[in-house]
Tab-separated table of C-alpha atoms in Angstrom:
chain	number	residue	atom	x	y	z
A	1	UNK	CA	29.128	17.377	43.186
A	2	UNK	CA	32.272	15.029	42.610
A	3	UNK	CA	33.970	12.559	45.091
A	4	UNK	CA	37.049	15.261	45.013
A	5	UNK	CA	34.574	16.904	47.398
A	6	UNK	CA	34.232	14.179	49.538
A	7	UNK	CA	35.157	15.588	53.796
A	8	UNK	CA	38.285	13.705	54.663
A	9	UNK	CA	38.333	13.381	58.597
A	10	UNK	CA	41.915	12.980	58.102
A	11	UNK	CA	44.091	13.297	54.751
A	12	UNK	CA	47.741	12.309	53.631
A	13	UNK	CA	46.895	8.486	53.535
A	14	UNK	CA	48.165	6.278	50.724
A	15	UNK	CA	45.917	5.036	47.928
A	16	UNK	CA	44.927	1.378	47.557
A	17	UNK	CA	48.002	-1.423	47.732
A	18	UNK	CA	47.959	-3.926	45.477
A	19	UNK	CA	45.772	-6.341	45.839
A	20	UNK	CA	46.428	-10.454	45.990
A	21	UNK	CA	44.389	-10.212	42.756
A	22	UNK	CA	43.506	-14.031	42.680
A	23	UNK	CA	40.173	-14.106	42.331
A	24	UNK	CA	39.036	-14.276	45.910
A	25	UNK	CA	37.134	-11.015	47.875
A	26	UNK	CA	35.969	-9.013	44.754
A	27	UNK	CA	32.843	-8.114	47.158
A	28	UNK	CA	32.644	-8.559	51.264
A	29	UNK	CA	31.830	-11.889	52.168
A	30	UNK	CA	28.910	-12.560	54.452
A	31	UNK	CA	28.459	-15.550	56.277
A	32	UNK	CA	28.561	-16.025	60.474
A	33	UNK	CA	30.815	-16.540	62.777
A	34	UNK	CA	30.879	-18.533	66.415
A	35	UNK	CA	32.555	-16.450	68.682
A	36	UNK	CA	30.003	-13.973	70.493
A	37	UNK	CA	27.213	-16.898	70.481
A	38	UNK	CA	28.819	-18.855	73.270
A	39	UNK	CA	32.649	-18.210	72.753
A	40	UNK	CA	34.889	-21.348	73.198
A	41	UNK	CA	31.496	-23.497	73.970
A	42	UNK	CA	30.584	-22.617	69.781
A	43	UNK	CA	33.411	-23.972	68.245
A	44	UNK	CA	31.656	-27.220	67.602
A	45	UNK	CA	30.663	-29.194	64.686
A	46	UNK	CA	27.204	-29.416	65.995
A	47	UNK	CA	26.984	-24.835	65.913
A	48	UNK	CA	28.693	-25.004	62.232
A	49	UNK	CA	26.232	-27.632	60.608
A	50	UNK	CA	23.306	-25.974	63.045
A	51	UNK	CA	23.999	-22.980	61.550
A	52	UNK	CA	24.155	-24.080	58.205
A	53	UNK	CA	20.911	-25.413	58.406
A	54	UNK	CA	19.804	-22.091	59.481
A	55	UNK	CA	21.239	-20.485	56.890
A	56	UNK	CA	18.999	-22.817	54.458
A	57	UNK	CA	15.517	-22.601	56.523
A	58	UNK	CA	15.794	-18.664	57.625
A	59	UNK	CA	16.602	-18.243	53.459
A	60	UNK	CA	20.204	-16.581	54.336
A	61	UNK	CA	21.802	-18.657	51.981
A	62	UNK	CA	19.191	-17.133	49.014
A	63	UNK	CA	20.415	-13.336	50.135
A	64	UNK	CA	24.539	-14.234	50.020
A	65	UNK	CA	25.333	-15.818	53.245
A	66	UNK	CA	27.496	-18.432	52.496
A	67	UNK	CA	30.856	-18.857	54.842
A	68	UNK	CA	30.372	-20.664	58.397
A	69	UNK	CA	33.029	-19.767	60.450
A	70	UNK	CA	34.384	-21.318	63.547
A	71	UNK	CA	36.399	-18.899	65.896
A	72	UNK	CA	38.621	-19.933	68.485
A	73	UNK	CA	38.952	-22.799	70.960
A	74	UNK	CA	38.464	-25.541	67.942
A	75	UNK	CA	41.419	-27.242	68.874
A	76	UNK	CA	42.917	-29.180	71.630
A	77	UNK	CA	45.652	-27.300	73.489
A	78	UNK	CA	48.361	-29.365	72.206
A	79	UNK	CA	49.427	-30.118	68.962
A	80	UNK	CA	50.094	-33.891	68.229
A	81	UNK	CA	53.675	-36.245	67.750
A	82	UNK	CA	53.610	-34.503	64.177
A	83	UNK	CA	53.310	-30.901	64.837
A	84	UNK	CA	49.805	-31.141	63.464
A	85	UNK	CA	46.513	-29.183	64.356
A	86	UNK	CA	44.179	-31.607	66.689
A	87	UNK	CA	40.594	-30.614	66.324
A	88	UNK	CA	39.127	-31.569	70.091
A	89	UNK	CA	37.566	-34.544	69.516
A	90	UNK	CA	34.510	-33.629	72.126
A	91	UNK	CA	33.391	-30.863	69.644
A	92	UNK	CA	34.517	-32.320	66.440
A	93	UNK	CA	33.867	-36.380	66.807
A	94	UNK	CA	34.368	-37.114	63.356
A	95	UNK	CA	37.046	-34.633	62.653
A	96	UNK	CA	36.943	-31.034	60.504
A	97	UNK	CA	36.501	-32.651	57.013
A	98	UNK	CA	33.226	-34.450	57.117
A	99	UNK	CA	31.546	-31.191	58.662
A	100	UNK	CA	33.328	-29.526	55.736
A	101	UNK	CA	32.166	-31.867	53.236
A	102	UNK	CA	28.854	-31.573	54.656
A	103	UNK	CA	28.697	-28.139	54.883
A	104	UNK	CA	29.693	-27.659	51.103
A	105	UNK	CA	27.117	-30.345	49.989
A	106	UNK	CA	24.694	-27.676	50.990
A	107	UNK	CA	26.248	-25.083	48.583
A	108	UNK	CA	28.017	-22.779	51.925
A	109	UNK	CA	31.531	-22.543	52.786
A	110	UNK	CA	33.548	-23.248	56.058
A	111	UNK	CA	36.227	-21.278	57.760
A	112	UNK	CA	38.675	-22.129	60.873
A	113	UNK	CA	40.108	-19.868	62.923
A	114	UNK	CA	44.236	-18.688	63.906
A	115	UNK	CA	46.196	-16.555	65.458
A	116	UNK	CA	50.224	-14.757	64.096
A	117	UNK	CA	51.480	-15.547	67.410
A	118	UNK	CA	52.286	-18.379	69.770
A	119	UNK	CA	49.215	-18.911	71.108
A	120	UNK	CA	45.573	-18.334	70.127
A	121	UNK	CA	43.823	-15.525	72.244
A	122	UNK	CA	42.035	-18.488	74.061
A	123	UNK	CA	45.326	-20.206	74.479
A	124	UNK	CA	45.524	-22.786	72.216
A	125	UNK	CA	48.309	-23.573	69.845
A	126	UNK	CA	49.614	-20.433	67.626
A	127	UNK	CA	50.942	-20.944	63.746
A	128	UNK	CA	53.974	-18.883	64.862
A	129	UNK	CA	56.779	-20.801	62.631
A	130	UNK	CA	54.029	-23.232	61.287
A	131	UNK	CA	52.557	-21.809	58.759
A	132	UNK	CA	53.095	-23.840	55.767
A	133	UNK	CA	52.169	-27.513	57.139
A	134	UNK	CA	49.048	-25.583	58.909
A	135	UNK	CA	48.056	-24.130	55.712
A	136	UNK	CA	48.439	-27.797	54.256
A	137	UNK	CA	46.131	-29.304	57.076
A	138	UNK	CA	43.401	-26.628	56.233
A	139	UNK	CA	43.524	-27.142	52.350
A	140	UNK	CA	43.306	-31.044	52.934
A	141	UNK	CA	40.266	-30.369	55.298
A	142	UNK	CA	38.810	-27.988	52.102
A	143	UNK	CA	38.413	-24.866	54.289
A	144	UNK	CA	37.648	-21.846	52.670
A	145	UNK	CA	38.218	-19.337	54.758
A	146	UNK	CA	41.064	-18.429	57.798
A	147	UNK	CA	40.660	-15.434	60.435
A	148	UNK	CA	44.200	-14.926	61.684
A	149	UNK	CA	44.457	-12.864	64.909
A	150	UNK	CA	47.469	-11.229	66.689
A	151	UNK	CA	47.886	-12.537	70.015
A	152	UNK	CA	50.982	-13.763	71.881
A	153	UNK	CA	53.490	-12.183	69.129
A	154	UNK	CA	56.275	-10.793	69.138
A	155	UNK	CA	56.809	-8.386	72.186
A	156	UNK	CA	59.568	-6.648	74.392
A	157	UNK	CA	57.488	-8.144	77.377
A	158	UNK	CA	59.141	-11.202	78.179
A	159	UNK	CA	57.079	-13.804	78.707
A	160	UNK	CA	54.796	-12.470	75.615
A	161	UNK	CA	51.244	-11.504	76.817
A	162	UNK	CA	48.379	-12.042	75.172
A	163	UNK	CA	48.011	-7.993	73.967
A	164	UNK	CA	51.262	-6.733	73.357
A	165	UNK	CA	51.625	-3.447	74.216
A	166	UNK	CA	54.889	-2.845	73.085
A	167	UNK	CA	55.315	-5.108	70.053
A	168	UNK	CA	59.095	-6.039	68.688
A	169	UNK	CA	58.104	-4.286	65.068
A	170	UNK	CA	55.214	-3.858	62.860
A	171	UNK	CA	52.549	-6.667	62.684
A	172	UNK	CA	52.742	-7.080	58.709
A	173	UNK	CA	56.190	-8.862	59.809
A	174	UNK	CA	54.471	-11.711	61.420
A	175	UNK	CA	51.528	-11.721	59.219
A	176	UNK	CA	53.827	-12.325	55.939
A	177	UNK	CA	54.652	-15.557	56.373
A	178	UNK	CA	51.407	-17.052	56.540
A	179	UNK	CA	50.281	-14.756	53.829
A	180	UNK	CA	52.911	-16.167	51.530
A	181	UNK	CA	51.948	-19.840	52.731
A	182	UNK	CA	47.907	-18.718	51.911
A	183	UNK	CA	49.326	-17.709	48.390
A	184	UNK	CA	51.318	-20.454	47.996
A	185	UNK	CA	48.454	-23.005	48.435
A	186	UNK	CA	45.793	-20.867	46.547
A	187	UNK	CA	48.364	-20.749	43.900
A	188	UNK	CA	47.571	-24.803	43.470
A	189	UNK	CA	43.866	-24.241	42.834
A	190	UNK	CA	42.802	-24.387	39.573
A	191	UNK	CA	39.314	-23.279	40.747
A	192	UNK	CA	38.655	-19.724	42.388
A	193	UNK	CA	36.051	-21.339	44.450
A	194	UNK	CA	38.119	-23.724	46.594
A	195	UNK	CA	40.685	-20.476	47.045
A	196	UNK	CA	40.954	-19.740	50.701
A	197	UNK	CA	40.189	-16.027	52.170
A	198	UNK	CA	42.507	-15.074	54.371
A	199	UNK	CA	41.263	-12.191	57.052
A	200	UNK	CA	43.810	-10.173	58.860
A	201	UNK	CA	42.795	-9.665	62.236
A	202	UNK	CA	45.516	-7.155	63.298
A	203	UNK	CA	42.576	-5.080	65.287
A	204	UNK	CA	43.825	-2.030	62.899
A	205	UNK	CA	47.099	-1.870	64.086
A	206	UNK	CA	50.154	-0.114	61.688
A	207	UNK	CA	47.558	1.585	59.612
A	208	UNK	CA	46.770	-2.290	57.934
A	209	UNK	CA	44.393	-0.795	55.786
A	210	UNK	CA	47.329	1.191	54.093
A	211	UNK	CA	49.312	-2.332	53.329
A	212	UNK	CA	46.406	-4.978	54.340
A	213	UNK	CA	45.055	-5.515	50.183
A	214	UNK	CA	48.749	-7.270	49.323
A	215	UNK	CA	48.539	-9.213	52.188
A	216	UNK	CA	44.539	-10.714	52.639
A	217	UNK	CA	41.301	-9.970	51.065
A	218	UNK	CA	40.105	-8.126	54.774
A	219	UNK	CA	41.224	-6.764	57.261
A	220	UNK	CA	40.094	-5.946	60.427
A	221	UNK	CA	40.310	-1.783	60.823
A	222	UNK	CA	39.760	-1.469	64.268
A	223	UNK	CA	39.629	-3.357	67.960
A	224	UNK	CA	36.349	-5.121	68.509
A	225	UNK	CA	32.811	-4.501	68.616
A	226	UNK	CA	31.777	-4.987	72.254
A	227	UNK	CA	27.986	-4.936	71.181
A	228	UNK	CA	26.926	-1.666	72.273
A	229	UNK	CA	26.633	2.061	70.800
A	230	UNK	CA	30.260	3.084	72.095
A	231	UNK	CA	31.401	0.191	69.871
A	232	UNK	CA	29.315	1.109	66.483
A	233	UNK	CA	29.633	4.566	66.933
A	234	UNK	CA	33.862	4.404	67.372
A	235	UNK	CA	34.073	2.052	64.439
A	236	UNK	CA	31.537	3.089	61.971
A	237	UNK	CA	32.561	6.536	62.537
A	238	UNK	CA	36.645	5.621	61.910
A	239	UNK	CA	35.309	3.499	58.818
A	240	UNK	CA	34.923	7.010	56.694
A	241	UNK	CA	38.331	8.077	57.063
A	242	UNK	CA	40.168	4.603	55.026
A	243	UNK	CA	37.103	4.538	52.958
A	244	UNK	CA	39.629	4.367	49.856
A	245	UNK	CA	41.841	1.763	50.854
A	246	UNK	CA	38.567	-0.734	50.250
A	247	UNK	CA	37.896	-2.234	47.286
A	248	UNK	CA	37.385	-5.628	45.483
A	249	UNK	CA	40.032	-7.897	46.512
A	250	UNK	CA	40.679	-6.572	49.834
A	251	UNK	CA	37.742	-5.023	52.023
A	252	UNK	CA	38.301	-2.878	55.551
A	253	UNK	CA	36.249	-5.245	57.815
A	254	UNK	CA	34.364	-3.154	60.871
A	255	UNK	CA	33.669	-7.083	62.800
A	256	UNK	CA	31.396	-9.179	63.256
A	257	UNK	CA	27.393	-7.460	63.562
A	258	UNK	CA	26.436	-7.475	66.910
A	259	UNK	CA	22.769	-7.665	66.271
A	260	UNK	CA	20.424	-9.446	68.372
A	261	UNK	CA	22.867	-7.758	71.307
A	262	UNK	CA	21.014	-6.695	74.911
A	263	UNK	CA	23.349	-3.888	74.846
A	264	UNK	CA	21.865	-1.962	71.299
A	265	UNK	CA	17.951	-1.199	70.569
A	266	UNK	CA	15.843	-1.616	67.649
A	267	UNK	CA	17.383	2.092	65.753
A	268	UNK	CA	20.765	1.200	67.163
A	269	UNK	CA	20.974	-2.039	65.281
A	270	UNK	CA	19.183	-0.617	62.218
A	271	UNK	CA	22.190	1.757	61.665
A	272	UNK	CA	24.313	-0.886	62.636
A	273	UNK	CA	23.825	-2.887	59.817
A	274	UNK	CA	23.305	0.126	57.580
A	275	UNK	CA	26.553	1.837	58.102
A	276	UNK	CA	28.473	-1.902	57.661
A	277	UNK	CA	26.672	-2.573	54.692
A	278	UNK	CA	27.344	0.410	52.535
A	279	UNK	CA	30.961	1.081	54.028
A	280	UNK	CA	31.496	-2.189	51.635
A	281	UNK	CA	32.167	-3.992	55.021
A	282	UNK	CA	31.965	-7.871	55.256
A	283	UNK	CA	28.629	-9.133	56.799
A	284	UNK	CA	29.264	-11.325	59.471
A	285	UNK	CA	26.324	-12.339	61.566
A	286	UNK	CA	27.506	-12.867	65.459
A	287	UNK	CA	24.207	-14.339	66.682
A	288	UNK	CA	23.305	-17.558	67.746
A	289	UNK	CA	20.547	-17.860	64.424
A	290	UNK	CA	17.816	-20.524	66.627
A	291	UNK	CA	16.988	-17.422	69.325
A	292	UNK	CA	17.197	-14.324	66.515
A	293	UNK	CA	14.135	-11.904	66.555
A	294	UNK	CA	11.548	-11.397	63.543
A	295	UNK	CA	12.817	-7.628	63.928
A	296	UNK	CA	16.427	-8.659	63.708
A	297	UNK	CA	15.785	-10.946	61.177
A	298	UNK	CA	14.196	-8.658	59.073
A	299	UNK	CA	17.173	-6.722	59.385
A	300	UNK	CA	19.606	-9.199	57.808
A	301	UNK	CA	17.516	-10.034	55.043
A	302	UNK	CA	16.885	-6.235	53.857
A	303	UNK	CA	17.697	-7.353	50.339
A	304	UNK	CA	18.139	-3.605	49.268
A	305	UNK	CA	20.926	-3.104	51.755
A	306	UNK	CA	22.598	-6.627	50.727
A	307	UNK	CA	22.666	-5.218	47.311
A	308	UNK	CA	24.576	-2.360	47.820
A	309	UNK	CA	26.817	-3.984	49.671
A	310	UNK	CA	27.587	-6.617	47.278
A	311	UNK	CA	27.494	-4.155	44.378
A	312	UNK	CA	30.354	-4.991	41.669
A	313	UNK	CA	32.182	-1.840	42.042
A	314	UNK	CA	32.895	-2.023	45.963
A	315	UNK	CA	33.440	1.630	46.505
A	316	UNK	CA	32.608	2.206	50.241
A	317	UNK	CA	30.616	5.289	51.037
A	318	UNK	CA	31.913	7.989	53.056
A	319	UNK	CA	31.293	11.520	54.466
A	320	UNK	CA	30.675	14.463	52.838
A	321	UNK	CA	29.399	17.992	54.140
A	322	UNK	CA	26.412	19.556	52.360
A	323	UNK	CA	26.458	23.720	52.187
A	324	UNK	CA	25.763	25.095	55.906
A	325	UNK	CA	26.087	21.174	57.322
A	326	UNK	CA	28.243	21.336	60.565
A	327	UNK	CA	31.787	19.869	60.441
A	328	UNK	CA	32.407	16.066	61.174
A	329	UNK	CA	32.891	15.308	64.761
A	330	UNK	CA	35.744	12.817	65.277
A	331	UNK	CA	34.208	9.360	67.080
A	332	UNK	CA	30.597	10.355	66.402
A	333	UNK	CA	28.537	8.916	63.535
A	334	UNK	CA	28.152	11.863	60.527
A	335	UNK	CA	24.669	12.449	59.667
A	336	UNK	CA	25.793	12.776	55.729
A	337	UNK	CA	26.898	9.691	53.950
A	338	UNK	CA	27.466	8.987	50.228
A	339	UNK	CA	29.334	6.253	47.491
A	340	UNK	CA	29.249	5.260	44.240
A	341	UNK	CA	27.541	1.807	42.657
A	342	UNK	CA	27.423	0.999	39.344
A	343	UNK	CA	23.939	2.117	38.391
A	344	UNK	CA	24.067	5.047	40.862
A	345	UNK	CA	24.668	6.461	44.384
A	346	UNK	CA	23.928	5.709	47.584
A	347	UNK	CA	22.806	8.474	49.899
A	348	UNK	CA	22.883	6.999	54.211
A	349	UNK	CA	21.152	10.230	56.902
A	350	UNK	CA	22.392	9.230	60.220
A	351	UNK	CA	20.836	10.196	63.314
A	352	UNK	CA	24.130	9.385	65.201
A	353	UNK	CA	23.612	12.043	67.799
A	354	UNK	CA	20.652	13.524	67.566
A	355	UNK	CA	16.626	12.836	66.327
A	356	UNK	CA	15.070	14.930	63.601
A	357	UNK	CA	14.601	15.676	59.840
A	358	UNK	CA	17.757	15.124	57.658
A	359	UNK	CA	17.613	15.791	54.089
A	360	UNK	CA	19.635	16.638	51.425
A	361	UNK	CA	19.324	18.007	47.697
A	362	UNK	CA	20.967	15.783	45.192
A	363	UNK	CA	22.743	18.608	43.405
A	364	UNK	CA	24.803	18.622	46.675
A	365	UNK	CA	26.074	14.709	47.083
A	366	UNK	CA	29.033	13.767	45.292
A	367	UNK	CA	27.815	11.893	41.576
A	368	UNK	CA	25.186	13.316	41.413
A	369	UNK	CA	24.278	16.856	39.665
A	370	UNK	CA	22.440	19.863	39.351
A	371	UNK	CA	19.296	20.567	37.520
A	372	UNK	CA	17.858	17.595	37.016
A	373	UNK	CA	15.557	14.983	39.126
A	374	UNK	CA	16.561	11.184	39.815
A	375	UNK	CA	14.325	7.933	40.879
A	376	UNK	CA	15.332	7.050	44.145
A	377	UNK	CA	14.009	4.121	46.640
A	378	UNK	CA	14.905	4.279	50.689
A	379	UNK	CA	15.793	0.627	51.927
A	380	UNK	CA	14.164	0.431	55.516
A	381	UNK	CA	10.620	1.848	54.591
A	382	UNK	CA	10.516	1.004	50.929
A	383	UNK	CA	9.362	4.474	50.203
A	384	UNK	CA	10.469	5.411	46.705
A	385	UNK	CA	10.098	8.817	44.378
A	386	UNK	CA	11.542	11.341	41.763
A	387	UNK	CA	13.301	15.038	42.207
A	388	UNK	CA	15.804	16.818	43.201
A	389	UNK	CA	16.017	15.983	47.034
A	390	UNK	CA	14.986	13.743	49.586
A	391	UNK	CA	14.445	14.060	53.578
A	392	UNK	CA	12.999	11.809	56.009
A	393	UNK	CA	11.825	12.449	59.900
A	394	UNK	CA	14.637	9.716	61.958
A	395	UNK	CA	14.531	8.848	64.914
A	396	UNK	CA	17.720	9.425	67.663
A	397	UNK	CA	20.515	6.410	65.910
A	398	UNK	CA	18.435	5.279	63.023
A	399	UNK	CA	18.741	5.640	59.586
A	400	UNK	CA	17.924	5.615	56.274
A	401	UNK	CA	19.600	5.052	53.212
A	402	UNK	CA	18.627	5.604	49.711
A	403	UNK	CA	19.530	4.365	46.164
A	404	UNK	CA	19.493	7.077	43.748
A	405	UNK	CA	19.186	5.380	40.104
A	406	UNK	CA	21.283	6.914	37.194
């Protein structure tokens, strides 16, 4: 079967924009970030070089995770005399760059946290009209990375709100500036690996992933994961229509992994990572890493799963419909999943919305063929063999997902 078989949920979408094409986001990043541990109260130096530490003793850093990133809240609410940033000096007593220094003495990477607008989501100073001398501040600091959200922009509700409902134009408007001042300053590096990543976080808005790969090397593709089932099953399930808009250089990014969450149980997060790790999504842990479960853990470090996310060709996997499969349902999570690597496929069997056995024969998932077997390994149980299908017994929102070797 070829990928000109693959179901599209929906169809007459553009094909990938160009990218930046500097070097930066040829596979998702991993890494963590602050927010859903303790919100404003995380955006500390003591949770970034915590973290980091965690990141060395739990063996994350071993498996990819490299970028420690603080969300909102980081600054004070004013800017100073200058029109410079002011990191709050109660969470940051010796300023941003020695944790940054620090934190890249231990071979990771930091990132700060934005917003297109006036203010931050929290409130605190927006870049609106700063862009350049705020991109200056976080080069001198040596950050590597810089989540830029969309609240307080520009809006036909006067005075703005935080979540415009009825915006002034489309959001790439007030994203391009600091894009070109991102550019501008990555421009002056000599070395791809003190290049900043710059993450649209748009929440999906205008179809970003149709224009998002000439503006940042992510983008987030939807609103944001609230850390139950509604949550993975809306965004994991929108992730297989823009499948082809992802690819090195620019990545759709489905948030932050709510794992370790109250709200989601031991199959739920299973899937969760899953379906975010071979939709080519960025892995961004959203946990506070000192109270994480051996059962979560052992979810983060499947090494299989980190490898096919970080495979060299970044081709997301999407649906596709076997012979007698029923159709897609729109916001539910497609039992049939499928994308190319470079020594293979990968094959993911949701149980999205119901338990039982899923299986499919090989002849039937797009690259791979007819009348012949293959050597292929599932990632959860570690069960391997060779033939010409492959079905497993899964439990109601599990899943499994297996590497096919060509």
């Amino acid at each position: 079967m070829t990928w000109s078989n693959v179901v599209l949920v929906t169809s007459g979408l553009l094909g990938l924009g160009s990218a930046l094409k500097d070097g930066i986001g040829l596979k998702p990043h991993m890494g963590w970030s602050s927010w859903n541990v303790a919100q404003c109260n995380a955006a500390s130096a003591k949770y970034a070089l915590d973290t980091a530490n965690k990141f060395i003793s739990l063996g994350l850093k071993d498996l990819g995770y490299e970028y420690i990133n603080i969300d909102d809240c980081w600054t004070t609410k004013t800017r100073d005399s200058s029109g410079r940033l002011v990191p709050d000096p109660a969470k940051w007593p010796n300023g941003i760059k020695p944790v940054v220094d620090q934190i890249h003495s231990m071979g990771l990477k930091f990132g700060l946290y934005g917003c297109a607008g006036t203010q931050t989501c929290a409130g605190y100073p927006g870049s609106e009209g700063r862009e350049k001398s705020d991109v200056a501040q976080l080069t001198s600091w040596g950050v590597d990375f810089w989540k830029y959200d969309n609240c307080y922009t520009p809006c036909r509700q006067n005075p703005r709100p935080q979540t415009c409902g009825n915006p002034t134009g489309n959001s790439s408007q007030w994203y391009a500036p600091m894009r070109d001042a991102v550019i501008g300053a990555n421009a002056q590096q000599t070395n791809v690996a003190k290049k900043m990543h710059f993450n649209l976080c748009n929440w999906g808005r205008d179809n970003v992933w149709t224009w998002g790969a000439g503006f940042g090397h992510s983008w987030r593709m939807s609103v944001d994961n609230w850390g139950d089932w509604a949550s993975i099953e809306r965004i994991g399930s929108a992730s297989a229509d823009i499948y082809q808009f992802s690819g090195p250089g620019g990545f759709n990014d489905l948030d932050m992994l709510y794992l370790g969450s109250s709200k989601i149980n031991g199959n739920q997060e299973k899937l969760h990572f899953a379906l975010w790790a071979i939709a080519k999504s960025p892995l961004v842990l959203g946990l506070d890493l000192n109270k994480i479960s051996s059962s979560t853990l052992a979810i983060i470090k499947n090494k299989g799963l980190i490898d096919i996310n970080q495979d060299a060709l970044g081709k997301p996997a999407t649906i596709f419909r076997p012979p007698g499969a029923a159709a897609p349902v729109k916001g539910k999570i497609y039992p049939y999943w499928a994308g190319p690597l470079t020594d293979g496929v990968v094959i993911g069997l949701a149980a999205g919305t119901s338990a039982g056995k899923f299986g499919v024969d090989f002849k039937d998932v797009p690259g791979l063929q007819g009348g012949r077997s293959y050597v292929w390994k599932e990632m959860y149980t570690g069960q391997t063999g060779n033939g010409t299908s492959v079905s497993f017994d899964i439990g109601l929102h599990d899943m499994r997902v297996v590497k096919v070797t060509v």
